[in-house]
Amino acid sequence: MKLKKKFLVRDILGEIVLVPIGKSDESFNGMVTMNEFGKFIWDNIEKDQDEILSLILDEYEVEKSVAEKDLDEFLECLRKVNIIE
């Protein structure tokens, strides 16, 4: 996957958030809140989707169908706000 905007991951009062930096903050007015699973995906976001799924299955005790669904939902959220392509 390819990132369209630049973000930093920050822990703000116990919440994990993506904060836009540079020119990204001009075109994206807000922050993205995520859980530990979302952060794991974000940390691997520039890999292809199948590779991320494989990493999830190695890291977490989860059924493949559940991992695929959760991964698809998270990536779709990022696509909707034009963060990835």
Short mmCIF file of N, CA, C and O in Angstrom, two decimals:
data_model
loop_
_atom_site.label_atom_id
_atom_site.label_comp_id
_atom_site.label_asym_id
_atom_site.label_seq_id
_atom_site.Cartn_x
_atom_site.Cartn_y
_atom_site.Cartn_z
N MET A 1 0.82 -1.17 0.00
CA MET A 1 0.00 0.00 0.00
C MET A 1 0.87 1.24 0.00
O MET A 1 2.00 1.18 0.43
N LYS A 2 0.29 2.30 -0.44
CA LYS A 2 1.04 3.55 -0.51
C LYS A 2 0.33 4.61 0.32
O LYS A 2 -0.88 4.80 0.21
N LEU A 3 1.11 5.30 1.14
CA LEU A 3 0.57 6.39 1.94
C LEU A 3 0.43 7.64 1.08
O LEU A 3 1.34 7.99 0.32
N LYS A 4 -0.69 8.33 1.21
CA LYS A 4 -0.91 9.58 0.49
C LYS A 4 -0.56 10.79 1.35
O LYS A 4 -0.34 11.87 0.84
N LYS A 5 -0.55 10.59 2.65
CA LYS A 5 -0.28 11.68 3.58
C LYS A 5 0.69 11.20 4.65
O LYS A 5 0.84 10.01 4.88
N LYS A 6 1.33 12.15 5.31
CA LYS A 6 2.29 11.81 6.36
C LYS A 6 1.65 12.02 7.73
O LYS A 6 1.00 13.03 7.98
N PHE A 7 1.86 11.04 8.60
CA PHE A 7 1.31 11.08 9.94
C PHE A 7 2.34 10.61 10.94
O PHE A 7 3.22 9.82 10.63
N LEU A 8 2.20 11.08 12.17
CA LEU A 8 2.95 10.57 13.30
C LEU A 8 1.98 9.82 14.19
O LEU A 8 0.81 10.21 14.31
N VAL A 9 2.44 8.76 14.82
CA VAL A 9 1.64 8.04 15.80
C VAL A 9 1.97 8.63 17.16
O VAL A 9 3.14 8.76 17.53
N ARG A 10 0.94 8.99 17.89
CA ARG A 10 1.12 9.58 19.22
C ARG A 10 0.18 8.91 20.21
O ARG A 10 -0.91 8.51 19.87
N ASP A 11 0.63 8.84 21.46
CA ASP A 11 -0.21 8.40 22.56
C ASP A 11 -0.62 9.67 23.29
O ASP A 11 0.21 10.34 23.91
N ILE A 12 -1.90 10.01 23.19
CA ILE A 12 -2.40 11.21 23.83
C ILE A 12 -3.40 10.79 24.90
O ILE A 12 -4.49 10.31 24.59
N LEU A 13 -2.98 10.93 26.15
CA LEU A 13 -3.81 10.55 27.29
C LEU A 13 -4.35 9.12 27.16
O LEU A 13 -5.52 8.84 27.39
N GLY A 14 -3.48 8.19 26.72
CA GLY A 14 -3.86 6.80 26.61
C GLY A 14 -4.56 6.42 25.32
O GLY A 14 -4.90 5.26 25.12
N GLU A 15 -4.77 7.38 24.44
CA GLU A 15 -5.40 7.12 23.13
C GLU A 15 -4.30 7.12 22.07
O GLU A 15 -3.47 8.03 22.03
N ILE A 16 -4.30 6.11 21.21
CA ILE A 16 -3.33 6.06 20.11
C ILE A 16 -3.97 6.79 18.93
O ILE A 16 -5.06 6.44 18.49
N VAL A 17 -3.28 7.83 18.45
CA VAL A 17 -3.83 8.63 17.36
C VAL A 17 -2.80 8.87 16.27
O VAL A 17 -1.59 8.89 16.53
N LEU A 18 -3.29 9.02 15.05
CA LEU A 18 -2.46 9.46 13.93
C LEU A 18 -2.66 10.96 13.81
O LEU A 18 -3.79 11.44 13.70
N VAL A 19 -1.56 11.69 13.82
CA VAL A 19 -1.60 13.14 13.73
C VAL A 19 -0.93 13.54 12.41
O VAL A 19 0.21 13.16 12.16
N PRO A 20 -1.65 14.31 11.56
CA PRO A 20 -1.05 14.71 10.29
C PRO A 20 0.10 15.69 10.50
O PRO A 20 0.08 16.50 11.43
N ILE A 21 1.11 15.58 9.63
CA ILE A 21 2.25 16.49 9.70
C ILE A 21 2.50 17.09 8.32
O ILE A 21 2.06 16.56 7.30
N GLY A 22 3.24 18.19 8.30
CA GLY A 22 3.61 18.84 7.04
C GLY A 22 2.38 19.27 6.27
O GLY A 22 1.40 19.75 6.85
N LYS A 23 2.40 19.11 4.97
CA LYS A 23 1.29 19.52 4.12
C LYS A 23 0.04 18.68 4.34
O LYS A 23 -1.05 19.08 3.98
N SER A 24 0.21 17.50 4.95
CA SER A 24 -0.94 16.64 5.22
C SER A 24 -1.93 17.32 6.15
O SER A 24 -3.13 17.11 6.05
N ASP A 25 -1.42 18.15 7.09
CA ASP A 25 -2.34 18.79 8.02
C ASP A 25 -3.18 19.86 7.35
O ASP A 25 -4.22 20.27 7.86
N GLU A 26 -2.78 20.31 6.16
CA GLU A 26 -3.58 21.27 5.41
C GLU A 26 -4.77 20.60 4.73
O GLU A 26 -5.83 21.19 4.59
N SER A 27 -4.59 19.34 4.31
CA SER A 27 -5.65 18.66 3.58
C SER A 27 -6.43 17.67 4.44
O SER A 27 -7.46 17.15 4.01
N PHE A 28 -5.95 17.38 5.64
CA PHE A 28 -6.64 16.47 6.54
C PHE A 28 -6.80 17.16 7.87
O PHE A 28 -5.84 17.31 8.62
N ASN A 29 -7.99 17.59 8.17
CA ASN A 29 -8.24 18.35 9.38
C ASN A 29 -8.80 17.43 10.45
O ASN A 29 -10.00 17.25 10.55
N GLY A 30 -7.93 16.81 11.22
CA GLY A 30 -8.38 15.93 12.27
C GLY A 30 -7.31 14.94 12.66
O GLY A 30 -6.15 15.10 12.31
N MET A 31 -7.74 13.93 13.41
CA MET A 31 -6.85 12.87 13.84
C MET A 31 -7.59 11.55 13.65
O MET A 31 -8.82 11.52 13.60
N VAL A 32 -6.85 10.46 13.57
CA VAL A 32 -7.43 9.13 13.49
C VAL A 32 -7.08 8.41 14.78
O VAL A 32 -5.91 8.28 15.13
N THR A 33 -8.10 7.97 15.50
CA THR A 33 -7.89 7.21 16.73
C THR A 33 -7.91 5.73 16.40
O THR A 33 -8.71 5.28 15.58
N MET A 34 -7.02 4.97 17.03
CA MET A 34 -6.98 3.54 16.76
C MET A 34 -6.60 2.77 18.01
O MET A 34 -6.05 3.34 18.95
N ASN A 35 -6.88 1.47 17.98
CA ASN A 35 -6.49 0.59 19.09
C ASN A 35 -5.13 -0.05 18.77
O ASN A 35 -4.51 0.27 17.75
N GLU A 36 -4.68 -0.95 19.64
CA GLU A 36 -3.38 -1.61 19.44
C GLU A 36 -3.33 -2.40 18.13
O GLU A 36 -2.30 -2.45 17.46
N PHE A 37 -4.45 -3.02 17.77
CA PHE A 37 -4.51 -3.77 16.52
C PHE A 37 -4.33 -2.83 15.33
O PHE A 37 -3.57 -3.12 14.40
N GLY A 38 -5.00 -1.69 15.37
CA GLY A 38 -4.85 -0.69 14.31
C GLY A 38 -3.42 -0.18 14.24
O GLY A 38 -2.88 0.03 13.15
N LYS A 39 -2.79 0.02 15.39
CA LYS A 39 -1.40 0.48 15.39
C LYS A 39 -0.49 -0.56 14.77
O LYS A 39 0.44 -0.23 14.03
N PHE A 40 -0.76 -1.85 15.06
CA PHE A 40 0.04 -2.92 14.46
C PHE A 40 -0.07 -2.86 12.93
O PHE A 40 0.92 -2.96 12.22
N ILE A 41 -1.30 -2.69 12.45
CA ILE A 41 -1.50 -2.57 11.00
C ILE A 41 -0.76 -1.33 10.48
O ILE A 41 -0.06 -1.40 9.48
N TRP A 42 -0.91 -0.20 11.16
CA TRP A 42 -0.27 1.03 10.73
C TRP A 42 1.25 0.87 10.66
O TRP A 42 1.89 1.36 9.73
N ASP A 43 1.81 0.19 11.64
CA ASP A 43 3.26 -0.01 11.67
C ASP A 43 3.75 -0.81 10.46
O ASP A 43 4.94 -0.79 10.13
N ASN A 44 2.84 -1.51 9.80
CA ASN A 44 3.18 -2.34 8.64
C ASN A 44 2.46 -1.88 7.37
O ASN A 44 2.39 -2.61 6.39
N ILE A 45 1.95 -0.66 7.37
CA ILE A 45 1.03 -0.18 6.33
C ILE A 45 1.63 -0.16 4.93
O ILE A 45 0.91 -0.28 3.95
N GLU A 46 2.93 -0.06 4.81
CA GLU A 46 3.51 0.02 3.47
C GLU A 46 3.80 -1.35 2.86
O GLU A 46 4.30 -1.43 1.75
N LYS A 47 3.43 -2.39 3.57
CA LYS A 47 3.52 -3.75 3.02
C LYS A 47 2.22 -4.04 2.27
O LYS A 47 1.23 -3.33 2.44
N ASP A 48 2.21 -5.09 1.46
CA ASP A 48 0.95 -5.40 0.77
C ASP A 48 -0.02 -6.08 1.74
O ASP A 48 0.36 -6.57 2.79
N GLN A 49 -1.30 -6.07 1.39
CA GLN A 49 -2.34 -6.52 2.28
C GLN A 49 -2.17 -7.98 2.70
O GLN A 49 -2.39 -8.32 3.86
N ASP A 50 -1.76 -8.84 1.80
CA ASP A 50 -1.55 -10.25 2.15
C ASP A 50 -0.41 -10.42 3.16
O ASP A 50 -0.49 -11.25 4.06
N GLU A 51 0.62 -9.62 3.01
CA GLU A 51 1.74 -9.68 3.94
C GLU A 51 1.32 -9.18 5.32
O GLU A 51 1.69 -9.77 6.34
N ILE A 52 0.52 -8.13 5.36
CA ILE A 52 0.02 -7.63 6.65
C ILE A 52 -0.84 -8.70 7.32
O ILE A 52 -0.71 -8.94 8.52
N LEU A 53 -1.70 -9.34 6.55
CA LEU A 53 -2.54 -10.41 7.10
C LEU A 53 -1.69 -11.52 7.69
O LEU A 53 -1.95 -12.01 8.79
N SER A 54 -0.66 -11.91 6.99
CA SER A 54 0.25 -12.95 7.49
C SER A 54 0.91 -12.52 8.80
O SER A 54 1.01 -13.33 9.74
N LEU A 55 1.33 -11.27 8.88
CA LEU A 55 1.94 -10.76 10.11
C LEU A 55 0.94 -10.76 11.26
O LEU A 55 1.28 -11.09 12.40
N ILE A 56 -0.31 -10.39 10.97
CA ILE A 56 -1.35 -10.41 11.99
C ILE A 56 -1.54 -11.82 12.53
O ILE A 56 -1.62 -12.04 13.74
N LEU A 57 -1.63 -12.78 11.63
CA LEU A 57 -1.84 -14.17 12.03
C LEU A 57 -0.67 -14.70 12.85
O LEU A 57 -0.86 -15.54 13.73
N ASP A 58 0.54 -14.22 12.57
CA ASP A 58 1.72 -14.62 13.34
C ASP A 58 1.73 -13.97 14.73
O ASP A 58 2.19 -14.57 15.70
N GLU A 59 1.22 -12.75 14.82
CA GLU A 59 1.28 -11.96 16.05
C GLU A 59 0.12 -12.22 17.01
O GLU A 59 0.30 -12.21 18.22
N TYR A 60 -1.07 -12.44 16.47
CA TYR A 60 -2.28 -12.55 17.28
C TYR A 60 -2.91 -13.94 17.15
O TYR A 60 -2.83 -14.56 16.09
N GLU A 61 -3.54 -14.37 18.20
CA GLU A 61 -4.30 -15.62 18.17
C GLU A 61 -5.71 -15.27 17.69
O GLU A 61 -6.58 -14.94 18.51
N VAL A 62 -5.91 -15.33 16.38
CA VAL A 62 -7.18 -14.95 15.78
C VAL A 62 -7.40 -15.81 14.55
O VAL A 62 -6.44 -16.21 13.88
N GLU A 63 -8.67 -16.10 14.29
CA GLU A 63 -8.99 -16.87 13.09
C GLU A 63 -8.74 -16.00 11.85
O GLU A 63 -8.93 -14.78 11.89
N LYS A 64 -8.33 -16.64 10.78
CA LYS A 64 -8.00 -15.92 9.56
C LYS A 64 -9.18 -15.08 9.07
O LYS A 64 -8.99 -13.92 8.67
N SER A 65 -10.39 -15.62 9.12
CA SER A 65 -11.55 -14.88 8.63
C SER A 65 -11.80 -13.61 9.45
O SER A 65 -12.16 -12.56 8.90
N VAL A 66 -11.58 -13.68 10.74
CA VAL A 66 -11.75 -12.51 11.61
C VAL A 66 -10.66 -11.48 11.32
O VAL A 66 -10.93 -10.28 11.22
N ALA A 67 -9.43 -11.95 11.18
CA ALA A 67 -8.32 -11.05 10.88
C ALA A 67 -8.53 -10.35 9.55
O ALA A 67 -8.29 -9.14 9.43
N GLU A 68 -8.98 -11.09 8.54
CA GLU A 68 -9.24 -10.50 7.22
C GLU A 68 -10.31 -9.42 7.31
O GLU A 68 -10.15 -8.33 6.74
N LYS A 69 -11.38 -9.71 8.02
CA LYS A 69 -12.48 -8.75 8.17
C LYS A 69 -12.00 -7.49 8.87
O LYS A 69 -12.27 -6.37 8.41
N ASP A 70 -11.29 -7.64 9.98
CA ASP A 70 -10.81 -6.49 10.73
C ASP A 70 -9.80 -5.68 9.92
O ASP A 70 -9.84 -4.44 9.93
N LEU A 71 -8.92 -6.35 9.22
CA LEU A 71 -7.94 -5.67 8.37
C LEU A 71 -8.65 -4.90 7.26
O LEU A 71 -8.35 -3.72 7.03
N ASP A 72 -9.60 -5.54 6.60
CA ASP A 72 -10.34 -4.88 5.52
C ASP A 72 -11.06 -3.63 6.04
O ASP A 72 -11.05 -2.58 5.39
N GLU A 73 -11.69 -3.73 7.21
CA GLU A 73 -12.42 -2.59 7.78
C GLU A 73 -11.47 -1.43 8.09
O GLU A 73 -11.78 -0.27 7.80
N PHE A 74 -10.33 -1.74 8.68
CA PHE A 74 -9.38 -0.68 9.03
C PHE A 74 -8.84 0.00 7.78
O PHE A 74 -8.80 1.23 7.69
N LEU A 75 -8.46 -0.80 6.79
CA LEU A 75 -7.93 -0.23 5.54
C LEU A 75 -8.99 0.59 4.81
O LEU A 75 -8.68 1.64 4.24
N GLU A 76 -10.23 0.13 4.85
CA GLU A 76 -11.31 0.88 4.20
C GLU A 76 -11.51 2.24 4.87
O GLU A 76 -11.73 3.24 4.19
N CYS A 77 -11.39 2.28 6.18
CA CYS A 77 -11.48 3.56 6.89
C CYS A 77 -10.37 4.52 6.44
O CYS A 77 -10.62 5.71 6.23
N LEU A 78 -9.16 3.99 6.28
CA LEU A 78 -8.05 4.83 5.83
C LEU A 78 -8.25 5.29 4.39
O LEU A 78 -7.91 6.42 4.04
N ARG A 79 -8.82 4.43 3.56
CA ARG A 79 -9.10 4.81 2.17
C ARG A 79 -10.18 5.89 2.10
O ARG A 79 -10.07 6.82 1.31
N LYS A 80 -11.18 5.78 2.93
CA LYS A 80 -12.29 6.75 2.93
C LYS A 80 -11.82 8.15 3.24
O LYS A 80 -12.38 9.12 2.73
N VAL A 81 -10.82 8.28 4.10
CA VAL A 81 -10.31 9.61 4.44
C VAL A 81 -9.06 9.94 3.62
O VAL A 81 -8.31 10.88 3.94
N ASN A 82 -8.83 9.14 2.57
CA ASN A 82 -7.79 9.42 1.58
C ASN A 82 -6.37 9.41 2.15
O ASN A 82 -5.53 10.22 1.77
N ILE A 83 -6.11 8.47 3.09
CA ILE A 83 -4.78 8.35 3.68
C ILE A 83 -3.93 7.35 2.90
O ILE A 83 -2.73 7.53 2.77
N ILE A 84 -4.56 6.29 2.38
CA ILE A 84 -3.83 5.29 1.60
C ILE A 84 -4.48 5.09 0.25
O ILE A 84 -5.63 5.45 0.04
N GLU A 85 -3.73 4.49 -0.66
CA GLU A 85 -4.30 4.11 -1.95
C GLU A 85 -3.96 2.67 -2.24
O GLU A 85 -3.12 2.07 -1.63
#
